[in-house]
Amino acid sequence: MKVGRNDPCPCGSGKKFKKCCIDKPEYHTHTHSHAHAHTVTEFQSLAEAMEHGLQHLEAGEDEKAARIWLAGWDSLVRYAEKEGLRSLERVDSRHRNTLPEFVSNWVQDLESCLGNLAMGDEQWGHARLKMIRELLQQFPNSDLELIFNMQEAAAETQFLLGHRDEGDALFAALVDAHPDNAWAYIGWGDMYSPAFYRGRWQKDVNRAREIYESGLRTATPRDVIEDRIRLLEDANTGK
């Protein structure tokens, strides 16, 4: 039964409810239960999306998986906005027993799925960019490596969509922010190397070499950049 603010306090003190136990959680079980039930339902839907999407992915039905996962992603973003959660790890810590896997892992599977689809259809490239932008906006305090990978994926997607200038700008920002990370230079150089993304856009061997070699001056591990330069030379000579 709901207790009014001016009703006698149910604890028996003789005081009005508003002057006594109004702030105690045991007298707000209905409101709390409703909010809790809403959260549980929300995360049941997300859990189902995770599982059903994975089933379609394993069956080779990538587009169905992506659509289901994007619906789950929308639910996750809405929940995080309401709760003021700014990292995926915060969501994981709250719901480690509610969901079939960590959302910090699942979002990377979603991004990868969208990336594969984007290779053949621009609409999925746009969906991938939208998802990444929402992630960077809502969860900026997430794991630094995850954020780096998402930023690199956004830059790659701009190239896939034919937006070379935008892609260059994003890669340049990534290199400026992570001058010691070899993968920033590798991701950028790969866009110009004939060893990668064959037949998708015109390549520039000199530009690729310039980017790779700039990484050799500051970044580690050096050996992965050196491997890329060898691949570049082999592709250029037709080996």
PDB file of C-alpha atoms in Angstrom:
ATOM      1  CA  MET A   1       0.000   0.000   0.000  1.00  0.00           C
ATOM      2  CA  LYS A   2       1.269   3.442  -0.892  1.00  0.00           C
ATOM      3  CA  VAL A   3       2.027   5.715   2.067  1.00  0.00           C
ATOM      4  CA  GLY A   4       1.260   9.426   1.609  1.00  0.00           C
ATOM      5  CA  ARG A   5       3.746  12.081   2.693  1.00  0.00           C
ATOM      6  CA  ASN A   6       1.402  13.358   5.420  1.00  0.00           C
ATOM      7  CA  ASP A   7       0.210   9.931   6.589  1.00  0.00           C
ATOM      8  CA  PRO A   8       1.357   8.469   9.918  1.00  0.00           C
ATOM      9  CA  CYS A   9       4.698   6.729   9.450  1.00  0.00           C
ATOM     10  CA  PRO A  10       4.228   2.939   9.184  1.00  0.00           C
ATOM     11  CA  CYS A  11       7.160   2.388  11.563  1.00  0.00           C
ATOM     12  CA  GLY A  12       4.873   3.328  14.488  1.00  0.00           C
ATOM     13  CA  SER A  13       6.819   6.375  15.654  1.00  0.00           C
ATOM     14  CA  GLY A  14       3.713   8.581  15.636  1.00  0.00           C
ATOM     15  CA  LYS A  15       5.413  11.065  13.287  1.00  0.00           C
ATOM     16  CA  LYS A  16       4.275  11.934   9.806  1.00  0.00           C
ATOM     17  CA  PHE A  17       5.864   9.819   7.086  1.00  0.00           C
ATOM     18  CA  LYS A  18       7.602  12.859   5.549  1.00  0.00           C
ATOM     19  CA  LYS A  19       9.234  13.646   8.917  1.00  0.00           C
ATOM     20  CA  CYS A  20      10.353  10.091   9.600  1.00  0.00           C
ATOM     21  CA  CYS A  21      11.072   7.214   7.203  1.00  0.00           C
ATOM     22  CA  ILE A  22      10.310   8.707   3.789  1.00  0.00           C
ATOM     23  CA  ASP A  23      13.940   8.289   2.639  1.00  0.00           C
ATOM     24  CA  LYS A  24      14.296   4.665   3.699  1.00  0.00           C
ATOM     25  CA  PRO A  25      14.464   2.283   0.701  1.00  0.00           C
ATOM     26  CA  GLU A  26      12.199  -0.355   2.246  1.00  0.00           C
ATOM     27  CA  TYR A  27       9.264   2.021   1.831  1.00  0.00           C
ATOM     28  CA  HIS A  28       9.887   2.442  -1.876  1.00  0.00           C
ATOM     29  CA  THR A  29       9.962  -1.177  -2.965  1.00  0.00           C
ATOM     30  CA  HIS A  30       7.300  -0.713  -5.634  1.00  0.00           C
ATOM     31  CA  THR A  31       9.182   2.062  -7.415  1.00  0.00           C
ATOM     32  CA  HIS A  32      12.483   0.249  -7.060  1.00  0.00           C
ATOM     33  CA  SER A  33      11.033  -3.023  -8.302  1.00  0.00           C
ATOM     34  CA  HIS A  34       9.515  -1.316 -11.327  1.00  0.00           C
ATOM     35  CA  ALA A  35      12.847   0.280 -12.246  1.00  0.00           C
ATOM     36  CA  HIS A  36      14.680  -2.972 -11.637  1.00  0.00           C
ATOM     37  CA  ALA A  37      12.182  -4.914 -13.732  1.00  0.00           C
ATOM     38  CA  HIS A  38      12.606  -2.428 -16.580  1.00  0.00           C
ATOM     39  CA  THR A  39      16.389  -2.870 -16.459  1.00  0.00           C
ATOM     40  CA  VAL A  40      16.104  -6.661 -16.366  1.00  0.00           C
ATOM     41  CA  THR A  41      13.740  -6.656 -19.350  1.00  0.00           C
ATOM     42  CA  GLU A  42      16.053  -4.318 -21.223  1.00  0.00           C
ATOM     43  CA  PHE A  43      19.022  -6.586 -20.648  1.00  0.00           C
ATOM     44  CA  GLN A  44      17.073  -9.724 -21.426  1.00  0.00           C
ATOM     45  CA  SER A  45      16.447  -8.196 -24.862  1.00  0.00           C
ATOM     46  CA  LEU A  46      20.144  -7.380 -25.234  1.00  0.00           C
ATOM     47  CA  ALA A  47      21.139 -10.880 -24.109  1.00  0.00           C
ATOM     48  CA  GLU A  48      18.757 -12.399 -26.654  1.00  0.00           C
ATOM     49  CA  ALA A  49      20.149 -10.156 -29.391  1.00  0.00           C
ATOM     50  CA  MET A  50      23.694 -11.224 -28.527  1.00  0.00           C
ATOM     51  CA  GLU A  51      22.812 -14.917 -28.667  1.00  0.00           C
ATOM     52  CA  HIS A  52      20.528 -14.834 -31.719  1.00  0.00           C
ATOM     53  CA  GLY A  53      22.964 -12.685 -33.667  1.00  0.00           C
ATOM     54  CA  LEU A  54      25.775 -15.123 -32.923  1.00  0.00           C
ATOM     55  CA  GLN A  55      23.650 -18.028 -34.137  1.00  0.00           C
ATOM     56  CA  HIS A  56      23.090 -16.269 -37.470  1.00  0.00           C
ATOM     57  CA  LEU A  57      26.766 -15.344 -37.730  1.00  0.00           C
ATOM     58  CA  GLU A  58      27.840 -18.946 -37.182  1.00  0.00           C
ATOM     59  CA  ALA A  59      25.324 -20.003 -39.854  1.00  0.00           C
ATOM     60  CA  GLY A  60      26.955 -17.634 -42.334  1.00  0.00           C
ATOM     61  CA  GLU A  61      24.047 -15.170 -42.217  1.00  0.00           C
ATOM     62  CA  ASP A  62      26.094 -12.070 -41.515  1.00  0.00           C
ATOM     63  CA  GLU A  63      23.462  -9.511 -42.522  1.00  0.00           C
ATOM     64  CA  LYS A  64      20.838 -11.040 -40.230  1.00  0.00           C
ATOM     65  CA  ALA A  65      23.390 -11.121 -37.424  1.00  0.00           C
ATOM     66  CA  ALA A  66      24.286  -7.477 -37.993  1.00  0.00           C
ATOM     67  CA  ARG A  67      20.658  -6.314 -37.948  1.00  0.00           C
ATOM     68  CA  ILE A  68      19.926  -8.174 -34.723  1.00  0.00           C
ATOM     69  CA  TRP A  69      23.127  -6.967 -33.084  1.00  0.00           C
ATOM     70  CA  LEU A  70      22.509  -3.349 -34.109  1.00  0.00           C
ATOM     71  CA  ALA A  71      19.101  -3.489 -32.415  1.00  0.00           C
ATOM     72  CA  GLY A  72      20.858  -4.753 -29.287  1.00  0.00           C
ATOM     73  CA  TRP A  73      23.447  -1.999 -29.639  1.00  0.00           C
ATOM     74  CA  ASP A  74      20.702   0.648 -29.698  1.00  0.00           C
ATOM     75  CA  SER A  75      19.304  -0.763 -26.443  1.00  0.00           C
ATOM     76  CA  LEU A  76      22.738  -0.675 -24.844  1.00  0.00           C
ATOM     77  CA  VAL A  77      23.339   2.956 -25.816  1.00  0.00           C
ATOM     78  CA  ARG A  78      19.921   4.045 -24.501  1.00  0.00           C
ATOM     79  CA  TYR A  79      20.564   2.291 -21.201  1.00  0.00           C
ATOM     80  CA  ALA A  80      24.046   3.786 -20.827  1.00  0.00           C
ATOM     81  CA  GLU A  81      22.714   7.271 -21.546  1.00  0.00           C
ATOM     82  CA  LYS A  82      20.041   6.902 -18.849  1.00  0.00           C
ATOM     83  CA  GLU A  83      22.496   5.549 -16.301  1.00  0.00           C
ATOM     84  CA  GLY A  84      25.336   7.938 -17.140  1.00  0.00           C
ATOM     85  CA  LEU A  85      27.755   5.088 -17.905  1.00  0.00           C
ATOM     86  CA  ARG A  86      30.800   6.308 -19.817  1.00  0.00           C
ATOM     87  CA  SER A  87      32.772   3.108 -20.270  1.00  0.00           C
ATOM     88  CA  LEU A  88      31.921  -0.374 -21.482  1.00  0.00           C
ATOM     89  CA  GLU A  89      33.771  -1.783 -18.496  1.00  0.00           C
ATOM     90  CA  ARG A  90      31.273  -0.061 -16.176  1.00  0.00           C
ATOM     91  CA  VAL A  91      28.467  -1.865 -17.975  1.00  0.00           C
ATOM     92  CA  ASP A  92      30.379  -5.135 -17.661  1.00  0.00           C
ATOM     93  CA  SER A  93      30.882  -4.666 -13.926  1.00  0.00           C
ATOM     94  CA  ARG A  94      27.166  -4.056 -13.403  1.00  0.00           C
ATOM     95  CA  HIS A  95      25.869  -6.863 -15.573  1.00  0.00           C
ATOM     96  CA  ARG A  96      28.503  -9.587 -15.634  1.00  0.00           C
ATOM     97  CA  ASN A  97      25.842 -12.116 -14.549  1.00  0.00           C
ATOM     98  CA  THR A  98      23.069 -10.746 -16.764  1.00  0.00           C
ATOM     99  CA  LEU A  99      24.565 -11.049 -20.239  1.00  0.00           C
ATOM    100  CA  PRO A 100      26.100 -14.039 -22.059  1.00  0.00           C
ATOM    101  CA  GLU A 101      29.409 -12.212 -22.595  1.00  0.00           C
ATOM    102  CA  PHE A 102      31.125  -8.935 -21.764  1.00  0.00           C
ATOM    103  CA  VAL A 103      29.775  -6.051 -23.833  1.00  0.00           C
ATOM    104  CA  SER A 104      33.376  -4.840 -24.228  1.00  0.00           C
ATOM    105  CA  ASN A 105      34.056  -8.035 -26.216  1.00  0.00           C
ATOM    106  CA  TRP A 106      30.721  -8.131 -28.006  1.00  0.00           C
ATOM    107  CA  VAL A 107      30.983  -4.616 -29.454  1.00  0.00           C
ATOM    108  CA  GLN A 108      34.244  -5.643 -31.118  1.00  0.00           C
ATOM    109  CA  ASP A 109      32.498  -8.630 -32.710  1.00  0.00           C
ATOM    110  CA  LEU A 110      29.757  -6.278 -33.916  1.00  0.00           C
ATOM    111  CA  GLU A 111      32.265  -3.841 -35.395  1.00  0.00           C
ATOM    112  CA  SER A 112      34.115  -6.687 -37.124  1.00  0.00           C
ATOM    113  CA  CYS A 113      30.882  -8.057 -38.581  1.00  0.00           C
ATOM    114  CA  LEU A 114      29.963  -4.629 -39.936  1.00  0.00           C
ATOM    115  CA  GLY A 115      33.479  -4.227 -41.320  1.00  0.00           C
ATOM    116  CA  ASN A 116      33.231  -7.475 -43.279  1.00  0.00           C
ATOM    117  CA  LEU A 117      29.858  -6.466 -44.692  1.00  0.00           C
ATOM    118  CA  ALA A 118      31.163  -3.000 -45.564  1.00  0.00           C
ATOM    119  CA  MET A 119      33.619  -4.597 -47.990  1.00  0.00           C
ATOM    120  CA  GLY A 120      30.702  -5.390 -50.281  1.00  0.00           C
ATOM    121  CA  ASP A 121      27.981  -2.867 -49.495  1.00  0.00           C
ATOM    122  CA  GLU A 122      28.227   0.831 -48.664  1.00  0.00           C
ATOM    123  CA  GLN A 123      25.167   0.793 -46.408  1.00  0.00           C
ATOM    124  CA  TRP A 124      27.075  -1.356 -43.949  1.00  0.00           C
ATOM    125  CA  GLY A 125      30.007   1.029 -44.099  1.00  0.00           C
ATOM    126  CA  HIS A 126      27.703   3.831 -43.023  1.00  0.00           C
ATOM    127  CA  ALA A 127      26.239   1.596 -40.292  1.00  0.00           C
ATOM    128  CA  ARG A 128      29.754   0.818 -39.081  1.00  0.00           C
ATOM    129  CA  LEU A 129      30.689   4.500 -38.927  1.00  0.00           C
ATOM    130  CA  LYS A 130      27.498   5.340 -37.035  1.00  0.00           C
ATOM    131  CA  MET A 131      28.074   2.568 -34.507  1.00  0.00           C
ATOM    132  CA  ILE A 132      31.699   3.621 -33.926  1.00  0.00           C
ATOM    133  CA  ARG A 133      30.785   7.289 -33.530  1.00  0.00           C
ATOM    134  CA  GLU A 134      28.110   6.403 -30.987  1.00  0.00           C
ATOM    135  CA  LEU A 135      30.577   4.238 -29.088  1.00  0.00           C
ATOM    136  CA  LEU A 136      33.223   6.962 -28.975  1.00  0.00           C
ATOM    137  CA  GLN A 137      30.638   9.505 -27.840  1.00  0.00           C
ATOM    138  CA  GLN A 138      28.894   7.396 -25.191  1.00  0.00           C
ATOM    139  CA  PHE A 139      31.835   5.324 -23.922  1.00  0.00           C
ATOM    140  CA  PRO A 140      34.935   7.565 -24.188  1.00  0.00           C
ATOM    141  CA  ASN A 141      36.413   6.179 -20.960  1.00  0.00           C
ATOM    142  CA  SER A 142      36.558   2.607 -22.254  1.00  0.00           C
ATOM    143  CA  ASP A 143      39.739   0.546 -22.590  1.00  0.00           C
ATOM    144  CA  LEU A 144      42.356   2.554 -24.516  1.00  0.00           C
ATOM    145  CA  GLU A 145      43.207  -0.275 -26.910  1.00  0.00           C
ATOM    146  CA  LEU A 146      39.539  -0.748 -27.754  1.00  0.00           C
ATOM    147  CA  ILE A 147      39.153   2.981 -28.412  1.00  0.00           C
ATOM    148  CA  PHE A 148      42.260   2.918 -30.624  1.00  0.00           C
ATOM    149  CA  ASN A 149      40.920  -0.011 -32.639  1.00  0.00           C
ATOM    150  CA  MET A 150      37.567   1.702 -33.129  1.00  0.00           C
ATOM    151  CA  GLN A 151      39.209   4.917 -34.296  1.00  0.00           C
ATOM    152  CA  GLU A 152      41.325   2.963 -36.770  1.00  0.00           C
ATOM    153  CA  ALA A 153      38.225   1.129 -38.025  1.00  0.00           C
ATOM    154  CA  ALA A 154      36.479   4.466 -38.591  1.00  0.00           C
ATOM    155  CA  ALA A 155      39.426   5.723 -40.646  1.00  0.00           C
ATOM    156  CA  GLU A 156      39.487   2.512 -42.702  1.00  0.00           C
ATOM    157  CA  THR A 157      35.747   2.808 -43.332  1.00  0.00           C
ATOM    158  CA  GLN A 158      36.156   6.272 -44.796  1.00  0.00           C
ATOM    159  CA  PHE A 159      38.517   4.782 -47.382  1.00  0.00           C
ATOM    160  CA  LEU A 160      36.043   1.972 -48.103  1.00  0.00           C
ATOM    161  CA  LEU A 161      33.369   4.601 -48.747  1.00  0.00           C
ATOM    162  CA  GLY A 162      35.651   6.490 -51.112  1.00  0.00           C
ATOM    163  CA  HIS A 163      36.281   9.358 -48.685  1.00  0.00           C
ATOM    164  CA  ARG A 164      40.070   9.409 -48.863  1.00  0.00           C
ATOM    165  CA  ASP A 165      40.535  12.904 -47.436  1.00  0.00           C
ATOM    166  CA  GLU A 166      38.375  12.076 -44.418  1.00  0.00           C
ATOM    167  CA  GLY A 167      40.239   8.804 -43.947  1.00  0.00           C
ATOM    168  CA  ASP A 168      43.614  10.530 -44.142  1.00  0.00           C
ATOM    169  CA  ALA A 169      42.484  13.082 -41.556  1.00  0.00           C
ATOM    170  CA  LEU A 170      41.388  10.367 -39.122  1.00  0.00           C
ATOM    171  CA  PHE A 171      44.600   8.383 -39.559  1.00  0.00           C
ATOM    172  CA  ALA A 172      46.689  11.548 -39.139  1.00  0.00           C
ATOM    173  CA  ALA A 173      44.873  12.275 -35.873  1.00  0.00           C
ATOM    174  CA  LEU A 174      45.484   8.689 -34.749  1.00  0.00           C
ATOM    175  CA  VAL A 175      49.210   8.969 -35.484  1.00  0.00           C
ATOM    176  CA  ASP A 176      49.397  12.315 -33.675  1.00  0.00           C
ATOM    177  CA  ALA A 177      47.704  10.815 -30.623  1.00  0.00           C
ATOM    178  CA  HIS A 178      49.754   7.572 -30.695  1.00  0.00           C
ATOM    179  CA  PRO A 179      53.135   8.355 -32.300  1.00  0.00           C
ATOM    180  CA  ASP A 180      54.736   5.324 -30.639  1.00  0.00           C
ATOM    181  CA  ASN A 181      52.122   2.785 -31.793  1.00  0.00           C
ATOM    182  CA  ALA A 182      53.226   0.944 -34.932  1.00  0.00           C
ATOM    183  CA  TRP A 183      49.674  -0.093 -35.780  1.00  0.00           C
ATOM    184  CA  ALA A 184      48.604   3.501 -36.383  1.00  0.00           C
ATOM    185  CA  TYR A 185      51.148   3.763 -39.203  1.00  0.00           C
ATOM    186  CA  ILE A 186      50.445   0.244 -40.447  1.00  0.00           C
ATOM    187  CA  GLY A 187      46.717   0.847 -40.715  1.00  0.00           C
ATOM    188  CA  TRP A 188      47.299   4.075 -42.620  1.00  0.00           C
ATOM    189  CA  GLY A 189      50.022   2.720 -44.899  1.00  0.00           C
ATOM    190  CA  ASP A 190      47.892  -0.314 -45.756  1.00  0.00           C
ATOM    191  CA  MET A 191      45.355   2.001 -47.366  1.00  0.00           C
ATOM    192  CA  TYR A 192      47.954   2.873 -50.022  1.00  0.00           C
ATOM    193  CA  SER A 193      49.758  -0.461 -50.339  1.00  0.00           C
ATOM    194  CA  PRO A 194      48.874  -2.676 -53.337  1.00  0.00           C
ATOM    195  CA  ALA A 195      49.243  -5.655 -50.987  1.00  0.00           C
ATOM    196  CA  PHE A 196      45.902  -4.806 -49.344  1.00  0.00           C
ATOM    197  CA  TYR A 197      42.338  -3.999 -50.447  1.00  0.00           C
ATOM    198  CA  ARG A 198      43.221  -5.077 -53.973  1.00  0.00           C
ATOM    199  CA  GLY A 199      41.124  -3.585 -56.733  1.00  0.00           C
ATOM    200  CA  ARG A 200      39.167  -1.278 -54.456  1.00  0.00           C
ATOM    201  CA  TRP A 201      40.902   2.040 -55.159  1.00  0.00           C
ATOM    202  CA  GLN A 202      44.059   3.398 -56.758  1.00  0.00           C
ATOM    203  CA  LYS A 203      47.152   2.644 -54.694  1.00  0.00           C
ATOM    204  CA  ASP A 204      50.237   4.782 -54.139  1.00  0.00           C
ATOM    205  CA  VAL A 205      53.400   2.811 -53.384  1.00  0.00           C
ATOM    206  CA  ASN A 206      55.456   5.898 -52.565  1.00  0.00           C
ATOM    207  CA  ARG A 207      52.811   7.196 -50.163  1.00  0.00           C
ATOM    208  CA  ALA A 208      52.576   3.812 -48.434  1.00  0.00           C
ATOM    209  CA  ARG A 209      56.360   3.638 -48.055  1.00  0.00           C
ATOM    210  CA  GLU A 210      56.462   7.192 -46.690  1.00  0.00           C
ATOM    211  CA  ILE A 211      53.882   6.371 -44.016  1.00  0.00           C
ATOM    212  CA  TYR A 212      55.521   3.091 -43.008  1.00  0.00           C
ATOM    213  CA  GLU A 213      58.977   4.666 -42.810  1.00  0.00           C
ATOM    214  CA  SER A 214      57.697   7.546 -40.688  1.00  0.00           C
ATOM    215  CA  GLY A 215      56.586   4.911 -38.194  1.00  0.00           C
ATOM    216  CA  LEU A 216      60.065   3.379 -38.105  1.00  0.00           C
ATOM    217  CA  ARG A 217      61.403   6.634 -36.659  1.00  0.00           C
ATOM    218  CA  THR A 218      59.201   6.650 -33.567  1.00  0.00           C
ATOM    219  CA  ALA A 219      57.008   3.574 -33.203  1.00  0.00           C
ATOM    220  CA  THR A 220      57.288   0.055 -31.858  1.00  0.00           C
ATOM    221  CA  PRO A 221      57.306  -2.790 -32.589  1.00  0.00           C
ATOM    222  CA  ARG A 222      59.567  -2.015 -35.546  1.00  0.00           C
ATOM    223  CA  ASP A 223      59.536  -5.535 -36.960  1.00  0.00           C
ATOM    224  CA  VAL A 224      55.861  -5.415 -37.953  1.00  0.00           C
ATOM    225  CA  ILE A 225      56.470  -2.191 -39.880  1.00  0.00           C
ATOM    226  CA  GLU A 226      59.502  -3.735 -41.569  1.00  0.00           C
ATOM    227  CA  ASP A 227      57.339  -6.712 -42.564  1.00  0.00           C
ATOM    228  CA  ARG A 228      54.863  -4.318 -44.153  1.00  0.00           C
ATOM    229  CA  ILE A 229      57.616  -2.621 -46.145  1.00  0.00           C
ATOM    230  CA  ARG A 230      58.752  -6.022 -47.464  1.00  0.00           C
ATOM    231  CA  LEU A 231      55.171  -6.851 -48.451  1.00  0.00           C
ATOM    232  CA  LEU A 232      54.938  -3.490 -50.191  1.00  0.00           C
ATOM    233  CA  GLU A 233      58.076  -4.133 -52.230  1.00  0.00           C
ATOM    234  CA  ASP A 234      56.956  -7.666 -53.126  1.00  0.00           C
ATOM    235  CA  ALA A 235      53.535  -6.429 -54.262  1.00  0.00           C
ATOM    236  CA  ASN A 236      55.131  -3.633 -56.258  1.00  0.00           C
ATOM    237  CA  THR A 237      57.444  -6.019 -58.112  1.00  0.00           C
ATOM    238  CA  GLY A 238      54.760  -8.634 -58.619  1.00  0.00           C
ATOM    239  CA  LYS A 239      56.338 -11.304 -56.436  1.00  0.00           C
TER     240      LYS A 239
END
